[in-house]
Amino acid sequence: GSGLAVRDLVVRFGNTTAVDHVDLDLAPGEILALLGPSGSGKSSLLRGIAGLEPLAGGLVAWDDVDLTNEPVHRRGFGVMFQDGQLFPHRDVGGNVAYGIEHLSRAERAHRVGELLDLVGLTAYERRAITTLSGGQAQRVALARSLAPHPRLLLLDEPLSALDRALRERLVGVLRDTLKATGTTAIYVTHDQDEAFAAADRVAVMGAGRVLRIGTPREVWRDP
Ligand code: ADP
Ligand code: ADP
């Protein structure tokens, strides 16, 4: 397959053009970090690719199949947004199991255990969501987004609520997991070190456009 193709994508909010004719290609299994100042259109680009915002123009395709008119749940993409709410009426394990309810009970239990171990929350499986710290809730949301093995994972600052030490550990764990499963991902971050640690390539956005794209070395080479 040929992976993700984004062509001439436009997302508008009234008179604001949040994503301004963006083209983007990701090979299968590739991890792209998306950087840029606040308001540069990173979240809107992810939401446009996911099918969570109506497009003012453009196309989103996976393996040469046009998904532009497919609803979110038919794209095979996983999303984790900063405001991505956990389900408060389900416990931690129930949240992680949300996307894998088609699996057998034993397979589901195994997968939930594996993912909670990955994010360091093994002891929290039966905890109520309301008892979690912001950082713990974010780690549960990350585990939930990984559970169904999406072919493309869209992560909007997935580790932003964690302290530095935990973030540095989890960015490595996350990269290893994505690579081991061949998952393609776009990873929004404000942190250059995190982008370097996570990604194969880096794209820098400004005013709704992709200003630079390349390997971390190419993008941050001295001018
Ligand atoms: P970033 O993720 O880089 O911070 P966003 O995609 O959130 O950028 O925002 C891009 C532009 O679109 C900004 O000007 C922002 O104010 C605007 N915008 C984003 N979401 C909305 C919305 N729901 N309604 C109106 N304007 C929005
Ligand atoms: P945050 O950075 O948002 O405070 P973290 O997920 O980084 O949250 O948690 C830091 C540590 O604080 C955890 O490893 C855990 O030991 C402890 N902790 C935080 N909230 C709770 C809680 N509700 N119950 C038990 N321990 C907690």
Coordinates of C-alpha atoms and ligand atoms in Angstrom, one line a residue:
G1 CA 0.0 0.0 0.0
S2 CA 1.0 3.6 -0.4
G3 CA -0.2 5.0 3.0
L4 CA -1.7 8.4 3.6
A5 CA -2.2 11.0 0.9
V6 CA -3.6 14.4 1.8
R7 CA -4.2 16.7 -1.2
D8 CA -5.0 20.4 -1.2
L9 CA -6.8 20.2 2.2
V10 CA -8.7 23.3 3.4
V11 CA -10.4 23.7 6.7
R12 CA -12.2 27.0 7.4
F13 CA -14.0 28.4 10.5
G14 CA -16.0 31.4 9.2
N15 CA -13.4 33.8 7.8
T16 CA -10.5 32.0 9.4
T17 CA -8.6 29.5 7.1
A18 CA -7.2 27.1 9.7
V19 CA -5.7 24.7 7.1
D20 CA -4.7 26.4 3.9
H21 CA -4.2 24.0 0.9
V22 CA -2.0 21.4 2.6
D23 CA -0.5 18.4 0.8
L24 CA 1.0 15.6 2.9
D25 CA 2.2 12.0 2.2
L26 CA 3.0 9.4 4.8
A27 CA 4.5 6.0 3.9
P28 CA 3.0 3.1 5.8
G29 CA 4.6 2.8 9.2
E30 CA 6.1 6.3 9.1
I31 CA 5.8 8.6 12.1
L32 CA 5.5 12.3 11.4
A33 CA 5.9 15.0 14.2
L34 CA 3.8 18.1 13.5
L35 CA 5.2 21.3 15.1
G36 CA 4.3 25.0 14.9
P37 CA 3.0 27.8 17.0
S38 CA -0.3 27.8 18.7
G39 CA -3.0 28.6 16.1
S40 CA -1.0 27.4 13.2
G41 CA -3.5 24.8 12.3
K42 CA -2.0 21.5 13.7
S43 CA -5.2 20.3 15.4
S44 CA -7.4 21.4 12.5
L45 CA -5.2 19.4 10.1
L46 CA -5.5 16.3 12.3
R47 CA -9.3 16.8 12.7
G48 CA -9.6 17.3 8.9
I49 CA -7.7 14.1 8.2
A50 CA -9.8 12.2 10.8
G51 CA -13.1 13.4 9.3
L52 CA -14.0 15.4 12.4
E53 CA -14.2 18.8 10.6
P54 CA -16.0 19.5 7.4
L55 CA -13.6 20.3 4.6
A56 CA -13.8 23.4 2.5
G57 CA -11.7 21.5 -0.1
G58 CA -9.3 18.7 -0.7
L59 CA -8.9 15.0 -0.4
V60 CA -7.9 12.4 2.2
A61 CA -6.9 8.9 0.9
W62 CA -5.4 5.8 2.4
D63 CA -3.7 3.2 0.0
D64 CA -5.2 5.2 -2.9
V65 CA -8.7 4.8 -1.7
D66 CA -10.5 8.2 -1.3
L67 CA -11.9 8.5 2.2
T68 CA -12.9 12.1 2.0
N69 CA -16.6 11.3 2.2
E70 CA -16.3 8.4 4.7
P71 CA -17.4 9.1 8.3
V72 CA -14.8 9.0 11.1
H73 CA -15.5 5.4 12.2
R74 CA -15.2 4.0 8.6
R75 CA -11.6 5.4 8.0
G76 CA -9.7 2.9 10.2
F77 CA -7.9 5.8 11.9
G78 CA -7.4 6.3 15.6
V79 CA -7.5 9.7 17.3
M80 CA -6.3 11.0 20.6
F81 CA -7.0 14.7 21.2
Q82 CA -6.2 16.8 24.2
D83 CA -9.9 17.4 24.9
G84 CA -10.6 13.7 24.1
Q85 CA -12.8 12.9 26.9
L86 CA -12.8 9.5 28.6
F87 CA -16.1 7.9 29.3
P88 CA -16.8 8.8 32.9
H89 CA -19.3 6.0 33.5
R90 CA -16.7 3.3 32.6
D91 CA -13.7 2.5 34.6
V92 CA -10.1 2.6 33.3
G93 CA -10.2 -0.9 31.8
G94 CA -13.6 -0.2 30.3
N95 CA -12.3 2.9 28.6
V96 CA -9.3 1.0 27.1
A97 CA -11.6 -1.8 25.9
Y98 CA -13.9 0.6 24.1
G99 CA -12.6 0.0 20.6
I100 CA -12.1 -3.8 20.9
E101 CA -15.4 -5.0 22.0
H102 CA -15.5 -7.3 19.0
L103 CA -12.7 -9.4 20.5
S104 CA -13.3 -12.4 22.8
R105 CA -13.4 -11.7 26.5
A106 CA -10.0 -13.3 27.0
E107 CA -8.3 -11.5 24.1
R108 CA -9.8 -8.2 25.3
A109 CA -8.6 -8.7 28.9
H110 CA -5.1 -9.6 27.6
R111 CA -4.9 -6.5 25.3
V112 CA -6.2 -4.2 28.1
G113 CA -3.6 -5.6 30.5
E114 CA -0.8 -5.2 27.9
L115 CA -1.7 -1.6 27.2
L116 CA -2.1 -0.6 30.8
D117 CA 1.3 -2.1 31.4
L118 CA 2.7 -0.1 28.5
V119 CA 1.5 3.3 30.0
G120 CA 2.4 2.3 33.5
L121 CA -1.1 2.0 34.9
T122 CA -1.4 -1.8 35.6
A123 CA -2.8 -1.3 39.1
Y124 CA -5.5 1.2 37.8
E125 CA -7.7 -1.1 35.7
R126 CA -10.7 -1.0 38.0
R127 CA -10.3 2.7 39.0
A128 CA -13.1 5.2 38.3
I129 CA -12.1 7.8 35.8
T130 CA -13.0 10.6 38.2
T131 CA -10.2 9.5 40.6
L132 CA -7.4 10.0 38.0
S133 CA -5.0 12.8 37.8
G134 CA -4.7 14.7 34.4
G135 CA -1.6 12.8 33.5
Q136 CA -3.1 9.4 34.3
A137 CA -6.2 10.2 32.3
Q138 CA -4.0 11.2 29.4
R139 CA -2.2 7.8 29.6
V140 CA -5.6 6.0 29.7
A141 CA -6.6 7.9 26.5
L142 CA -3.4 6.9 24.8
A143 CA -3.9 3.3 25.7
R144 CA -7.5 3.5 24.4
S145 CA -6.3 5.0 21.1
L146 CA -3.8 2.2 20.6
A147 CA -6.1 -0.7 21.5
P148 CA -7.8 -1.3 18.1
H149 CA -4.4 -1.3 16.1
P150 CA -5.5 1.6 13.9
R151 CA -3.6 1.9 10.6
L152 CA -3.2 5.6 11.1
L153 CA -3.0 7.1 14.6
L154 CA -3.5 10.9 15.0
L155 CA -2.1 12.1 18.3
D156 CA -2.6 15.7 19.4
E157 CA 0.0 16.4 22.2
P158 CA -0.5 12.9 23.7
L159 CA 1.9 13.4 26.6
S160 CA 1.4 17.1 27.4
A161 CA 0.0 16.5 30.9
L162 CA 2.9 14.4 32.1
D163 CA 6.0 15.5 33.9
R164 CA 9.2 15.5 32.0
A165 CA 10.7 12.2 33.2
L166 CA 7.5 10.3 32.4
R167 CA 7.2 12.0 29.1
E168 CA 10.7 11.1 28.1
R169 CA 10.1 7.5 29.0
L170 CA 6.7 7.2 27.3
V171 CA 7.8 8.9 24.0
G172 CA 10.3 6.0 23.6
V173 CA 7.7 3.4 24.6
L174 CA 5.2 4.9 22.2
R175 CA 7.7 5.0 19.3
D176 CA 8.7 1.4 19.9
T177 CA 5.0 0.3 20.0
L178 CA 4.2 2.2 16.8
K179 CA 7.2 0.7 15.0
A180 CA 6.6 -2.8 16.3
T181 CA 3.0 -2.7 15.0
G182 CA 3.8 -0.9 11.8
T183 CA 1.4 1.9 12.8
T184 CA 1.5 5.1 10.8
A185 CA 1.2 8.2 13.0
I186 CA 1.0 12.0 13.1
Y187 CA 2.2 13.3 16.4
V188 CA 1.5 16.9 17.3
T189 CA 3.9 18.4 19.9
H190 CA 5.3 21.7 21.0
D191 CA 8.5 20.1 22.1
Q192 CA 11.4 19.8 19.7
D193 CA 13.2 17.1 21.8
E194 CA 10.0 15.0 21.8
A195 CA 9.6 15.4 18.0
F196 CA 13.2 14.3 17.6
A197 CA 12.7 11.3 19.9
A198 CA 9.3 10.2 18.3
A199 CA 9.5 10.9 14.6
D200 CA 11.0 9.8 11.3
R201 CA 10.1 13.1 9.8
V202 CA 9.1 16.5 11.1
A203 CA 6.7 19.0 9.6
V204 CA 6.5 22.6 10.8
M205 CA 3.3 24.5 10.3
G206 CA 2.7 28.2 10.2
A207 CA -0.6 30.1 9.3
G208 CA -2.3 26.9 8.1
R209 CA 0.5 25.8 5.8
V210 CA 3.3 23.2 6.0
L211 CA 6.4 25.5 6.0
R212 CA 9.1 22.9 6.2
I213 CA 9.1 19.1 6.1
G214 CA 12.0 16.6 6.3
T215 CA 14.0 14.4 8.7
P216 CA 14.7 16.1 12.0
R217 CA 18.3 16.8 10.9
E218 CA 17.1 18.4 7.7
V219 CA 14.5 20.6 9.4
W220 CA 16.8 21.7 12.2
R221 CA 20.1 22.0 10.2
D222 CA 21.8 25.3 10.9
P223 CA 20.8 27.8 8.2
Ligands
ADP1 P1 -3.1 24.7 16.6 O1 -3.5 23.3 16.8 O2 -1.8 24.8 15.7 O3 -3.0 25.5 17.8 P2 -5.7 25.1 15.5 O4 -5.9 24.1 14.4 O5 -6.3 24.8 16.8 O6 -4.2 25.4 15.7 O7 -6.3 26.5 15.0 C1 -6.0 27.1 13.7 C2 -6.9 28.3 13.6 O8 -8.2 27.9 13.5 C3 -6.7 29.3 14.7 O9 -6.9 30.6 14.1 C4 -7.9 29.0 15.6 O10 -8.4 30.1 16.3 C5 -9.0 28.6 14.5 N1 -9.9 27.6 15.1 C6 -9.6 26.3 15.5 N2 -10.8 25.7 15.9 C7 -11.8 26.6 15.7 C8 -13.2 26.5 16.0 N3 -13.8 25.4 16.5 N4 -13.9 27.6 15.7 C9 -13.3 28.7 15.2 N5 -12.0 28.8 15.0 C10 -11.2 27.8 15.2
ADP2 P1 0.1 14.3 37.1 O1 1.4 14.6 36.4 O2 -1.1 14.7 36.3 O3 -0.1 14.6 38.5 P2 0.8 11.5 36.7 O4 0.0 10.5 35.9 O5 2.1 11.9 36.2 O6 -0.2 12.7 37.0 O7 1.0 10.9 38.2 C1 2.1 11.1 39.0 C2 2.0 10.1 40.1 O8 1.2 10.6 41.1 C3 1.5 8.8 39.7 O9 2.5 7.9 39.3 C4 0.8 8.3 40.9 O10 1.7 7.5 41.7 C5 0.4 9.5 41.7 N1 -1.0 9.7 41.6 C6 -1.6 10.8 41.0 N2 -2.9 10.7 41.1 C7 -3.2 9.6 41.8 C8 -4.4 9.0 42.2 N3 -5.6 9.5 41.9 N4 -4.3 7.9 42.9 C9 -3.1 7.4 43.2 N5 -2.0 7.9 42.9 C10 -2.0 9.0 42.1

